[in-house]
Amino acid sequence: MDSLPILLWVYGLFFLISLVAAIFKAHYKTLFLQVIFPQLAAILLLFILLAATSLISNGKHEARDLIMGEILPGCLLAGGMLGWLVVGRRKHAGTLCHLFMLLVMLGLTAVSHPVLWPALNCDEGWYWELGPLPWLYSYVSTLLLILAFFYRRCRQILLWVMLPQWAVVGGLLFALDYFDLLGGAWLALILAVPVYLCVGVFPAIVLGFWMKRTWPVWLLCHLLFLGSTQVVIPDLWRGFIPAWQEKSRIALLEQTKRGDLSELQDISDRDALEKLLSQAAKDPSTPEKTLRYLTRRVATPFKFSNPELAEGCCGMRAPFFAAFVYGNQQAVRIFSEALKGDSAQAQENRAIVREQNPLEFISGGRFPEDMRRRRLAFVGVSDILLRVMPELLTEEAYLEALQEWDKNILASYWQRRAPTTPLYRAYGLFRLEQYDAFIALVAQDPQLLERSLISNDSLLAILFEHADASLIQRILNANIIPWKPILASSGGEFRQLLLRTVHGPNSLPPEVLVSALQQIQKQKAPLPEAQMVDFITEEENTVLVDVYHRAGLTCDALFAMVDRVYPKGAVSREGTLNSLHEQCRNE
């Protein structure tokens, strides 16, 4: 990174010369206060913004070097040197210097585009797609704030252009927060405001310093700002309307908690009543009296009379399914009463629940504590529902519970019936720690160990990663692992066994790996030589080489293995051979 010290040293020398000159001559004091100091302050704040978003610390090294070593000091040097030439000689010299520095910054950024943009988009999220606009606007805003202490026109731009636009953006953010929309897609939508703000302030920067009548420029800025926001305002408005209605429903339901149902009695609109019941079903603290009253007022709590209520981005869940997702046991129990009997309505209700089986969707939460609370509530509501409709405990419901890997839900299901699919039963027995039954099942069908259900890991890989040493040893002793097909595929299971032998607080005793290697050789399966050699490092060879010897592999066999894995000239070959020589010499 040769350019970094050169440019920084040059700018540091330039800054010191300007500072000393400012002490002795008023001309250079003006240069320092109106050009050099505002530009340095703006660049430092821009640097802080980049560091706060982890670009400086986590970005690709080449891009980081360009930003810190060329772009930032380069544009500072360009703007400051122009100041030495024009300050005191031309009108609006300070503004000219700042615009020149901005152009240099944009030019350097454009030249560095092939290196800079991949780093900006690497893994920092969608907002990097906005390119330099947030940083450009941050720089312009900071510069205007500093120059407002010296120039009347800068104060006018802040007062008549930027502050009103900031007030609009602040109002939108406050409204989004009030309606609980400040997250997800809505947050992504509103965080694009640097685009609109740049559009809104651009005419003021270009025309505001030269036109005598400024109000047409200010008006143009606001028209452009409002026009550009029309891209998102319709979507925001469509989100505000249902959010406002939901706030009103919550306020009305809070009133019913005090025993006042008079407001509910005045509502005759069918859709409004169904929305209210759906909202009430989400809150476990809703009184039973309110739930039963609203249930009597609607046709059925299992679907909306108007299908449009459940459609689109702002669609709602029918009351029964809302109660199930939010774990409202009281509401599920009340609604489940409409599933009993042989009436046409009861049969239709049961058909709806069978079609949208809620056991096949386990709702999580944003945070671990919220997730645990919802899982426990799910056990309660699923138990209530299964008492009425036991046929809902399908294999798909078991698959969902297994993928969530929740022991409480599985135990609740298991009390009613075990899954019929052997793979599901094997995973369930392992999760419920019924190891005797698990080993007996796998002994009947060892191919279960090769199959995967959770992520891409096979059942054997999950065992090697999570099971304790005693269970793994029992499985090895039972000689039920089909090593040939397992090692012929990816061999990830054996690698997991190696990892737990040499790493981690939950490491396995060496005897487990010895048993596995002996069993592999007994089944005449090919040894995973590449993995075995790969783990022989200076830190780990003492453990592993001893394990290999105990499994019947001599030093000569290990040297031959290294020759087969690492060809002559390979980087790892010499280090591995030296480690083996050292270990074998001590024996």
Coordinates of C-alpha atoms in Angstrom, one line a residue:
M1 CA 0.0 0.0 0.0
D2 CA 2.6 2.6 -1.2
S3 CA 0.1 5.4 -2.0
L4 CA -1.3 5.6 1.5
P5 CA 1.8 7.0 3.3
I6 CA 2.7 9.3 0.3
L7 CA -0.7 11.0 0.0
L8 CA -1.2 11.3 3.7
W9 CA 2.3 12.7 4.3
V10 CA 1.8 15.2 1.5
Y11 CA -1.6 16.3 2.9
G12 CA -0.2 16.5 6.4
L13 CA 2.6 18.7 5.2
F14 CA 0.2 20.9 3.3
F15 CA -2.1 21.1 6.4
L16 CA 0.7 22.2 8.6
I17 CA 2.0 24.9 6.1
S18 CA -1.6 26.3 5.8
L19 CA -2.0 26.3 9.6
V20 CA 1.3 28.2 10.1
A21 CA 0.4 30.6 7.3
A22 CA -3.0 31.3 8.9
I23 CA -1.3 32.4 12.1
F24 CA 0.6 35.2 10.4
K25 CA -1.6 36.4 7.5
A26 CA -5.3 37.1 7.4
H27 CA -5.5 35.9 3.8
Y28 CA -4.4 32.4 4.7
K29 CA -6.7 32.5 7.8
T30 CA -9.6 32.9 5.5
L31 CA -8.3 30.0 3.4
F32 CA -8.0 27.8 6.5
L33 CA -11.4 28.6 7.9
Q34 CA -13.5 28.6 4.7
V35 CA -11.8 25.8 2.8
I36 CA -9.4 23.5 4.6
F37 CA -11.1 23.1 7.9
P38 CA -14.6 22.6 6.6
Q39 CA -13.4 20.0 4.0
L40 CA -11.3 18.1 6.6
A41 CA -14.2 18.1 9.1
A42 CA -16.6 16.8 6.4
I43 CA -14.2 14.1 5.3
L44 CA -13.6 13.0 8.9
L45 CA -17.3 12.6 9.5
L46 CA -17.7 10.7 6.2
F47 CA -14.8 8.4 7.4
I48 CA -16.7 7.8 10.7
L49 CA -19.8 6.9 8.7
L50 CA -17.9 4.4 6.6
A51 CA -16.3 2.9 9.7
A52 CA -19.6 2.6 11.5
T53 CA -21.0 0.6 8.6
S54 CA -18.0 -1.7 8.8
L55 CA -16.8 -0.9 5.2
I56 CA -13.4 0.4 6.5
S57 CA -12.8 -2.5 8.9
N58 CA -14.5 -5.4 7.1
G59 CA -14.4 -4.5 3.4
K60 CA -12.0 -6.0 0.9
H61 CA -8.4 -4.8 1.6
E62 CA -7.9 -3.4 -1.8
A63 CA -11.1 -1.3 -1.6
R64 CA -10.2 -0.2 1.9
D65 CA -6.8 0.9 0.8
L66 CA -8.3 2.9 -2.1
I67 CA -10.7 4.7 0.2
M68 CA -8.2 5.5 3.0
G69 CA -5.1 5.9 0.9
E70 CA -6.2 7.6 -2.3
I71 CA -9.8 8.8 -2.5
L72 CA -10.2 10.7 0.8
P73 CA -6.7 12.3 1.1
G74 CA -6.6 12.9 -2.7
C75 CA -9.8 14.9 -2.8
L76 CA -8.8 16.8 0.3
L77 CA -5.5 17.8 -1.3
A78 CA -7.2 18.8 -4.5
G79 CA -9.7 21.1 -2.8
G80 CA -7.1 22.6 -0.5
M81 CA -4.6 23.4 -3.2
L82 CA -7.2 25.1 -5.4
G83 CA -8.0 27.2 -2.3
W84 CA -4.5 28.5 -2.3
L85 CA -5.0 29.7 -5.9
V86 CA -8.4 31.3 -5.8
V87 CA -9.2 32.4 -2.2
G88 CA -9.1 36.2 -2.0
R89 CA -8.9 36.4 -5.8
R90 CA -12.4 35.3 -6.9
K91 CA -15.9 35.7 -5.7
H92 CA -17.4 32.5 -4.1
A93 CA -13.9 31.0 -4.0
G94 CA -14.8 28.7 -1.1
T95 CA -17.8 27.3 -2.9
L96 CA -15.7 26.7 -6.0
C97 CA -13.1 24.8 -3.9
H98 CA -15.8 22.6 -2.3
L99 CA -17.4 21.8 -5.7
F100 CA -14.0 21.0 -7.1
M101 CA -13.3 18.7 -4.2
L102 CA -16.6 17.0 -4.7
L103 CA -15.9 16.5 -8.4
V104 CA -12.5 15.0 -7.6
M105 CA -14.1 12.6 -5.1
L106 CA -16.7 11.5 -7.7
G107 CA -13.9 11.1 -10.4
L108 CA -11.7 9.0 -8.1
T109 CA -14.7 6.9 -7.1
A110 CA -15.6 6.4 -10.8
V111 CA -12.0 5.4 -11.7
S112 CA -11.9 3.0 -8.8
H113 CA -15.3 1.5 -9.7
P114 CA -14.0 -2.0 -10.7
V115 CA -12.4 -2.5 -7.2
L116 CA -14.6 -0.4 -5.0
W117 CA -18.1 -1.5 -6.0
P118 CA -17.6 -5.3 -5.4
A119 CA -16.5 -4.4 -1.9
L120 CA -19.4 -2.0 -1.3
N121 CA -21.8 -4.8 -2.3
C122 CA -19.9 -7.7 -0.7
D123 CA -22.0 -8.6 2.3
E124 CA -23.2 -5.4 3.9
G125 CA -26.8 -5.7 2.7
W126 CA -29.2 -4.2 0.2
Y127 CA -28.4 -0.5 1.0
W128 CA -25.0 -0.7 -0.7
E129 CA -27.0 -0.9 -4.0
L130 CA -27.7 2.8 -3.5
G131 CA -24.0 3.4 -4.4
P132 CA -22.4 6.7 -3.2
L133 CA -25.6 8.6 -2.7
P134 CA -25.9 8.2 1.1
W135 CA -22.2 9.2 1.5
L136 CA -22.5 12.1 -1.0
Y137 CA -25.5 13.5 0.8
S138 CA -23.8 13.1 4.2
Y139 CA -20.8 15.0 2.9
V140 CA -22.9 17.8 1.4
S141 CA -25.0 18.1 4.6
T142 CA -21.9 18.2 6.9
L143 CA -20.2 20.8 4.6
L144 CA -23.3 23.0 4.6
L145 CA -23.6 22.8 8.4
I146 CA -20.0 23.9 8.8
L147 CA -20.2 26.7 6.1
A148 CA -23.5 28.0 7.6
F149 CA -21.3 29.7 10.3
F150 CA -19.6 31.7 7.5
Y151 CA -22.1 32.1 4.6
R152 CA -25.6 33.5 4.7
R153 CA -26.6 31.5 1.6
C154 CA -25.6 28.3 3.2
R155 CA -27.9 29.1 6.2
Q156 CA -30.7 29.8 3.7
I157 CA -30.2 26.4 2.0
L158 CA -30.3 24.7 5.4
L159 CA -33.4 26.7 6.6
W160 CA -35.5 26.7 3.5
V161 CA -34.5 23.5 1.7
M162 CA -32.9 20.8 3.9
L163 CA -34.8 21.4 7.2
P164 CA -38.3 21.1 5.7
Q165 CA -37.2 17.9 3.8
W166 CA -35.7 16.5 7.0
A167 CA -39.0 17.3 8.8
V168 CA -40.9 15.3 6.1
V169 CA -38.6 12.3 6.4
G170 CA -38.7 12.5 10.2
G171 CA -42.5 12.6 10.1
L172 CA -42.6 9.5 7.9
L173 CA -40.2 7.7 10.2
F174 CA -42.3 8.6 13.3
A175 CA -45.5 7.4 11.5
L176 CA -43.8 4.1 10.6
D177 CA -42.6 3.6 14.1
Y178 CA -46.1 4.5 15.6
F179 CA -47.8 1.9 13.3
D180 CA -45.1 -0.7 14.1
L181 CA -44.0 -0.7 10.4
L182 CA -40.4 0.4 11.0
G183 CA -38.9 -2.9 10.0
G184 CA -38.5 -5.4 7.2
A185 CA -39.6 -4.1 3.8
W186 CA -40.9 -0.8 5.1
L187 CA -37.6 0.0 6.7
A188 CA -35.8 -0.8 3.4
L189 CA -38.3 1.4 1.6
I190 CA -37.8 4.4 3.8
L191 CA -34.0 4.1 4.1
A192 CA -33.9 4.9 0.4
V193 CA -34.5 8.5 1.3
P194 CA -30.9 9.6 0.5
V195 CA -31.9 9.3 -3.1
Y196 CA -34.8 11.7 -2.7
L197 CA -32.9 14.0 -0.5
C198 CA -30.0 14.2 -3.0
V199 CA -32.6 15.0 -5.7
G200 CA -34.2 17.6 -3.5
V201 CA -31.0 19.5 -2.6
F202 CA -29.2 19.3 -6.0
P203 CA -30.8 22.5 -7.5
A204 CA -29.9 24.5 -4.4
I205 CA -26.2 23.5 -4.7
V206 CA -26.0 24.2 -8.4
L207 CA -28.2 27.4 -8.7
G208 CA -28.7 28.7 -5.1
F209 CA -25.3 30.5 -4.9
W210 CA -25.7 32.5 -8.1
M211 CA -29.4 33.5 -8.5
K212 CA -30.5 36.7 -6.8
R213 CA -34.1 35.5 -6.4
T214 CA -33.8 32.3 -4.5
W215 CA -37.4 31.3 -3.9
P216 CA -37.9 29.7 -7.4
V217 CA -34.8 27.5 -6.6
W218 CA -36.2 26.5 -3.2
L219 CA -39.6 25.7 -4.8
L220 CA -37.9 23.6 -7.5
C221 CA -36.0 21.7 -4.8
H222 CA -39.2 20.8 -2.9
L223 CA -41.1 19.9 -6.1
L224 CA -38.3 17.5 -7.1
F225 CA -38.2 16.0 -3.6
L226 CA -41.9 15.4 -3.4
G227 CA -42.0 14.1 -7.0
S228 CA -39.2 11.6 -6.3
T229 CA -40.9 10.3 -3.1
Q230 CA -44.0 9.4 -5.1
V231 CA -42.2 6.2 -6.0
V232 CA -42.8 5.0 -2.4
I233 CA -45.6 7.1 -1.0
P234 CA -48.4 5.0 -2.5
D235 CA -46.9 1.8 -1.0
L236 CA -46.5 3.5 2.4
W237 CA -50.1 4.8 2.3
R238 CA -51.3 1.3 1.6
G239 CA -49.4 0.2 4.7
F240 CA -50.7 3.0 6.8
I241 CA -54.4 2.4 6.3
P242 CA -54.5 -1.2 7.6
A243 CA -52.0 -0.2 10.4
W244 CA -54.3 2.6 11.5
Q245 CA -57.3 0.3 11.4
E246 CA -55.4 -2.2 13.5
K247 CA -54.5 0.4 16.1
S248 CA -58.2 1.3 16.3
R249 CA -59.2 -2.3 16.8
I250 CA -56.6 -2.7 19.6
A251 CA -57.9 0.4 21.3
L252 CA -61.5 -0.9 21.1
L253 CA -60.5 -4.4 22.4
E254 CA -58.6 -2.7 25.3
Q255 CA -61.9 -1.1 26.2
T256 CA -63.7 -4.5 26.3
K257 CA -61.1 -5.8 28.8
R258 CA -62.8 -3.4 31.3
G259 CA -66.2 -5.2 30.6
D260 CA -67.6 -2.5 28.3
L261 CA -69.1 -4.2 25.2
S262 CA -71.3 -1.3 24.2
E263 CA -68.9 -0.2 21.3
L264 CA -69.0 -3.8 19.9
Q265 CA -72.8 -3.9 20.0
D266 CA -72.9 -0.8 17.7
I267 CA -70.8 -2.5 15.0
S268 CA -72.9 -4.1 12.3
D269 CA -70.4 -4.5 9.5
R270 CA -69.5 -8.2 9.0
D271 CA -65.9 -7.6 7.8
A272 CA -65.2 -5.3 10.8
L273 CA -66.5 -7.9 13.3
E274 CA -64.3 -10.6 11.7
K275 CA -61.3 -8.3 11.8
L276 CA -61.9 -7.6 15.4
L277 CA -62.2 -11.3 16.3
S278 CA -59.0 -12.0 14.4
Q279 CA -57.3 -9.2 16.4
A280 CA -58.7 -10.4 19.7
A281 CA -57.6 -14.0 19.0
K282 CA -53.9 -12.8 18.8
D283 CA -54.0 -11.5 22.4
P284 CA -54.1 -14.2 25.1
S285 CA -55.3 -11.6 27.6
T286 CA -58.6 -11.0 25.7
P287 CA -61.5 -11.9 28.1
E288 CA -63.5 -15.0 27.3
K289 CA -66.7 -12.9 27.3
T290 CA -65.4 -10.8 24.5
L291 CA -64.3 -13.8 22.4
R292 CA -67.6 -15.6 22.8
Y293 CA -69.6 -12.5 22.0
L294 CA -67.6 -11.8 18.8
T295 CA -67.7 -15.5 17.8
R296 CA -71.5 -15.4 18.0
R297 CA -71.6 -12.3 15.8
V298 CA -69.6 -13.9 12.9
A299 CA -70.5 -16.7 10.6
T300 CA -67.5 -18.8 11.5
P301 CA -64.1 -18.2 13.1
F302 CA -62.3 -20.5 10.6
K303 CA -62.5 -18.3 7.5
F304 CA -63.4 -14.7 6.4
S305 CA -66.7 -14.1 4.6
N306 CA -64.7 -11.7 2.3
P307 CA -61.7 -13.7 0.9
E308 CA -60.0 -10.4 0.1
L309 CA -59.2 -9.9 3.8
A310 CA -56.8 -12.8 3.7
E311 CA -55.1 -11.8 0.5
G312 CA -52.3 -9.5 -0.4
C313 CA -49.3 -8.1 1.5
C314 CA -51.5 -6.9 4.4
G315 CA -53.7 -10.0 4.5
M316 CA -54.9 -11.3 7.9
R317 CA -55.3 -14.7 9.3
A318 CA -58.8 -16.1 10.1
P319 CA -59.5 -15.9 13.8
F320 CA -58.9 -19.6 14.6
F321 CA -55.5 -19.6 12.8
A322 CA -54.5 -16.3 14.3
A323 CA -55.2 -17.8 17.8
F324 CA -53.2 -20.9 16.9
V325 CA -50.1 -18.9 15.7
Y326 CA -50.1 -16.6 18.7
G327 CA -50.6 -19.5 21.1
N328 CA -54.0 -18.2 22.6
Q329 CA -55.2 -21.4 24.2
Q330 CA -58.4 -19.9 25.5
A331 CA -59.4 -18.8 22.0
V332 CA -58.5 -22.1 20.4
R333 CA -60.6 -23.9 23.0
I334 CA -63.6 -21.7 22.3
F335 CA -63.2 -21.9 18.5
S336 CA -62.7 -25.7 18.6
E337 CA -66.2 -26.1 20.0
A338 CA -67.4 -25.3 16.5
L339 CA -65.5 -28.4 15.2
K340 CA -67.6 -30.9 17.2
G341 CA -70.8 -32.5 16.0
D342 CA -72.3 -33.6 12.7
S343 CA -73.8 -30.4 11.5
A344 CA -73.0 -29.0 8.0
Q345 CA -71.2 -26.1 9.6
A346 CA -69.1 -28.3 11.8
Q347 CA -68.1 -30.5 8.9
E348 CA -67.2 -27.5 6.8
N349 CA -65.1 -26.2 9.7
R350 CA -63.2 -29.5 10.0
A351 CA -62.6 -29.5 6.3
I352 CA -61.0 -26.0 6.5
V353 CA -58.8 -27.1 9.3
R354 CA -57.7 -30.3 7.6
E355 CA -56.9 -28.3 4.4
Q356 CA -54.9 -25.7 6.3
N357 CA -53.5 -28.0 9.0
P358 CA -51.9 -25.6 11.5
L359 CA -49.7 -28.4 12.9
E360 CA -47.8 -28.3 9.6
F361 CA -46.6 -24.8 10.3
I362 CA -44.8 -23.9 13.5
S363 CA -44.4 -20.2 13.9
G364 CA -41.1 -18.9 15.2
G365 CA -40.2 -15.6 16.7
R366 CA -37.7 -12.7 16.0
F367 CA -35.7 -13.4 19.2
P368 CA -34.8 -16.6 21.0
E369 CA -36.9 -15.8 24.0
D370 CA -39.9 -15.1 21.8
M371 CA -39.3 -18.4 19.9
R372 CA -39.2 -20.4 23.2
R373 CA -42.4 -18.8 24.3
R374 CA -44.2 -19.5 21.1
R375 CA -43.0 -23.1 21.0
L376 CA -44.3 -23.8 24.5
A377 CA -47.6 -22.1 23.5
F378 CA -47.7 -24.3 20.4
V379 CA -47.6 -27.4 22.6
G380 CA -50.7 -26.2 24.5
V381 CA -52.8 -25.2 21.5
S382 CA -51.9 -28.3 19.5
D383 CA -52.9 -30.5 22.4
I384 CA -56.3 -28.8 22.5
L385 CA -56.8 -29.2 18.8
L386 CA -55.7 -32.8 18.7
R387 CA -58.3 -33.8 21.3
V388 CA -61.0 -32.8 18.8
M389 CA -59.2 -33.8 15.5
P390 CA -56.5 -36.4 16.2
E391 CA -56.3 -37.0 12.5
L392 CA -54.3 -33.8 12.1
L393 CA -51.2 -35.5 13.5
T394 CA -50.0 -36.3 10.0
E395 CA -46.5 -37.3 8.8
E396 CA -46.2 -33.8 7.5
A397 CA -46.8 -32.4 11.0
Y398 CA -44.1 -34.7 12.3
L399 CA -41.7 -33.5 9.6
E400 CA -42.3 -29.9 10.6
A401 CA -41.7 -30.7 14.3
L402 CA -38.5 -32.6 13.4
Q403 CA -37.2 -29.8 11.2
E404 CA -37.8 -27.4 14.1
W405 CA -35.9 -29.9 16.4
D406 CA -38.1 -29.0 19.3
K407 CA -38.1 -31.7 22.0
N408 CA -41.3 -30.5 23.8
I409 CA -43.4 -30.6 20.6
L410 CA -42.1 -34.0 19.6
A411 CA -42.8 -35.4 23.1
S412 CA -46.3 -34.1 23.0
Y413 CA -46.9 -35.8 19.6
W414 CA -45.2 -39.0 20.6
Q415 CA -47.7 -39.5 23.5
R416 CA -50.4 -39.8 20.9
R417 CA -48.6 -41.9 18.3
A418 CA -45.2 -42.4 16.8
P419 CA -44.6 -41.5 13.1
T420 CA -44.9 -44.4 10.7
T421 CA -42.0 -43.2 8.4
P422 CA -38.9 -45.0 9.7
L423 CA -36.6 -42.0 9.1
Y424 CA -38.9 -39.7 11.0
R425 CA -39.1 -42.3 13.8
A426 CA -35.3 -42.6 13.9
Y427 CA -34.8 -38.8 14.2
G428 CA -37.6 -38.6 16.8
L429 CA -36.1 -41.4 19.0
F430 CA -32.7 -39.7 18.9
R431 CA -34.1 -36.3 19.8
L432 CA -36.2 -37.8 22.6
E433 CA -33.1 -39.6 23.9
Q434 CA -34.8 -43.1 23.6
Y435 CA -31.4 -44.6 22.6
D436 CA -32.2 -48.3 23.1
A437 CA -35.2 -48.1 20.7
F438 CA -33.1 -45.9 18.3
I439 CA -30.3 -48.4 18.1
A440 CA -32.7 -51.3 17.6
L441 CA -34.5 -49.4 14.7
V442 CA -31.2 -48.5 13.0
A443 CA -30.0 -52.1 13.4
Q444 CA -33.0 -53.2 11.4
D445 CA -32.3 -50.7 8.6
P446 CA -28.7 -49.3 8.7
Q447 CA -29.3 -47.2 5.5
L448 CA -31.3 -44.8 7.7
L449 CA -27.9 -43.5 8.9
E450 CA -27.1 -42.3 5.4
R451 CA -30.3 -40.4 4.8
S452 CA -30.8 -36.7 5.7
L453 CA -33.8 -34.8 7.0
I454 CA -32.5 -31.7 8.7
S455 CA -30.3 -29.5 6.4
N456 CA -28.0 -31.6 4.2
D457 CA -26.4 -33.6 7.0
S458 CA -27.1 -37.3 7.3
L459 CA -28.4 -38.8 10.4
L460 CA -24.9 -40.3 11.1
A461 CA -23.3 -36.8 10.8
I462 CA -25.8 -35.4 13.3
L463 CA -25.0 -38.2 15.6
F464 CA -21.3 -37.6 15.4
E465 CA -21.8 -33.9 15.9
H466 CA -24.3 -33.9 18.8
A467 CA -24.5 -37.3 20.5
D468 CA -22.4 -38.1 23.6
A469 CA -19.5 -40.5 23.4
S470 CA -21.3 -43.4 25.1
L471 CA -24.1 -43.4 22.4
I472 CA -21.6 -43.2 19.6
Q473 CA -19.5 -46.0 21.1
R474 CA -22.7 -48.1 21.5
I475 CA -23.5 -47.6 17.8
L476 CA -20.0 -48.5 16.8
N477 CA -20.0 -51.6 19.0
A478 CA -23.2 -52.7 17.4
N479 CA -21.4 -52.7 14.0
I480 CA -24.4 -51.2 12.2
I481 CA -22.7 -48.3 10.3
P482 CA -22.4 -49.1 6.5
W483 CA -19.0 -47.5 6.1
K484 CA -18.5 -48.3 2.4
P485 CA -21.4 -46.3 0.9
I486 CA -21.0 -43.5 3.5
L487 CA -17.3 -43.0 2.7
A488 CA -17.9 -43.4 -1.0
S489 CA -20.2 -40.4 -1.0
S490 CA -18.9 -37.3 0.7
G491 CA -17.3 -38.7 3.8
G492 CA -18.5 -35.7 5.8
E493 CA -19.5 -38.0 8.7
F494 CA -16.0 -39.2 9.3
R495 CA -14.7 -35.7 9.1
Q496 CA -17.1 -34.7 11.8
L497 CA -15.8 -37.5 13.9
L498 CA -12.2 -36.3 13.4
L499 CA -13.2 -32.7 14.3
R500 CA -14.8 -33.8 17.6
T501 CA -11.7 -35.9 18.4
V502 CA -9.2 -33.0 18.1
H503 CA -11.3 -29.9 18.6
G504 CA -13.9 -28.3 20.9
P505 CA -15.0 -28.4 24.5
N506 CA -17.3 -31.4 23.7
S507 CA -14.5 -33.5 22.3
L508 CA -14.7 -37.3 22.0
P509 CA -12.2 -39.6 23.7
P510 CA -9.7 -41.1 21.2
E511 CA -11.1 -44.6 21.8
V512 CA -14.2 -43.7 19.7
L513 CA -12.1 -42.9 16.6
V514 CA -10.0 -46.0 17.2
S515 CA -13.2 -48.1 17.1
A516 CA -14.4 -46.4 14.0
L517 CA -11.1 -46.9 12.1
Q518 CA -11.0 -50.6 13.2
Q519 CA -14.6 -51.1 12.0
I520 CA -13.8 -49.4 8.6
Q521 CA -10.9 -51.8 8.1
K522 CA -12.9 -54.8 9.2
Q523 CA -15.6 -53.9 6.6
K524 CA -12.8 -53.5 4.0
A525 CA -14.0 -50.0 3.2
P526 CA -11.4 -47.6 1.8
L527 CA -9.9 -45.4 4.4
P528 CA -10.6 -41.7 4.0
E529 CA -6.9 -40.9 3.6
A530 CA -7.3 -37.3 2.5
Q531 CA -9.2 -36.4 5.7
M532 CA -6.9 -38.5 7.9
V533 CA -3.8 -36.8 6.5
D534 CA -5.3 -33.3 6.5
F535 CA -5.7 -33.4 10.2
I536 CA -2.1 -34.3 11.0
T537 CA -0.8 -30.9 11.9
E538 CA 1.8 -29.8 14.4
E539 CA -0.8 -29.2 17.1
E540 CA -2.9 -32.3 16.5
N541 CA -0.5 -35.0 15.3
T542 CA 0.2 -36.2 18.9
V543 CA -3.4 -37.3 19.4
L544 CA -4.2 -38.5 15.9
V545 CA -1.0 -40.4 15.1
D546 CA -1.4 -42.3 18.4
V547 CA -5.0 -43.1 17.4
Y548 CA -3.9 -44.3 14.0
H549 CA -1.3 -46.6 15.5
R550 CA -3.8 -48.0 18.0
A551 CA -6.1 -48.7 15.0
G552 CA -3.4 -50.8 13.4
L553 CA -1.8 -48.3 11.0
T554 CA 2.0 -48.3 11.2
C555 CA 4.3 -45.3 10.5
D556 CA 5.2 -46.8 7.1
A557 CA 1.5 -47.0 6.2
L558 CA 1.0 -43.4 7.2
F559 CA 4.0 -42.2 5.2
A560 CA 2.7 -44.1 2.2
M561 CA -0.7 -42.4 2.8
V562 CA 0.9 -39.0 2.8
D563 CA 2.6 -39.8 -0.5
R564 CA -0.7 -40.8 -2.1
V565 CA -2.5 -37.7 -0.8
Y566 CA 0.1 -35.0 -1.3
P567 CA 2.1 -35.1 -4.6
K568 CA 5.7 -34.0 -4.6
G569 CA 6.0 -30.2 -4.4
A570 CA 2.6 -29.8 -2.5
V571 CA 2.7 -27.1 0.2
S572 CA 1.4 -29.3 3.0
R573 CA 3.5 -32.3 2.1
E574 CA 6.8 -31.3 3.9
G575 CA 5.1 -30.1 7.0
T576 CA 3.0 -33.2 7.4
L577 CA 6.0 -35.5 6.7
N578 CA 8.1 -33.6 9.3
S579 CA 5.3 -34.0 11.9
L580 CA 5.1 -37.7 11.2
H581 CA 8.9 -38.2 11.4
E582 CA 9.0 -36.4 14.7
Q583 CA 6.2 -38.5 16.1
C584 CA 7.5 -41.8 14.8
R585 CA 11.0 -41.0 16.1
N586 CA 9.6 -40.8 19.7
E587 CA 8.1 -44.2 19.5

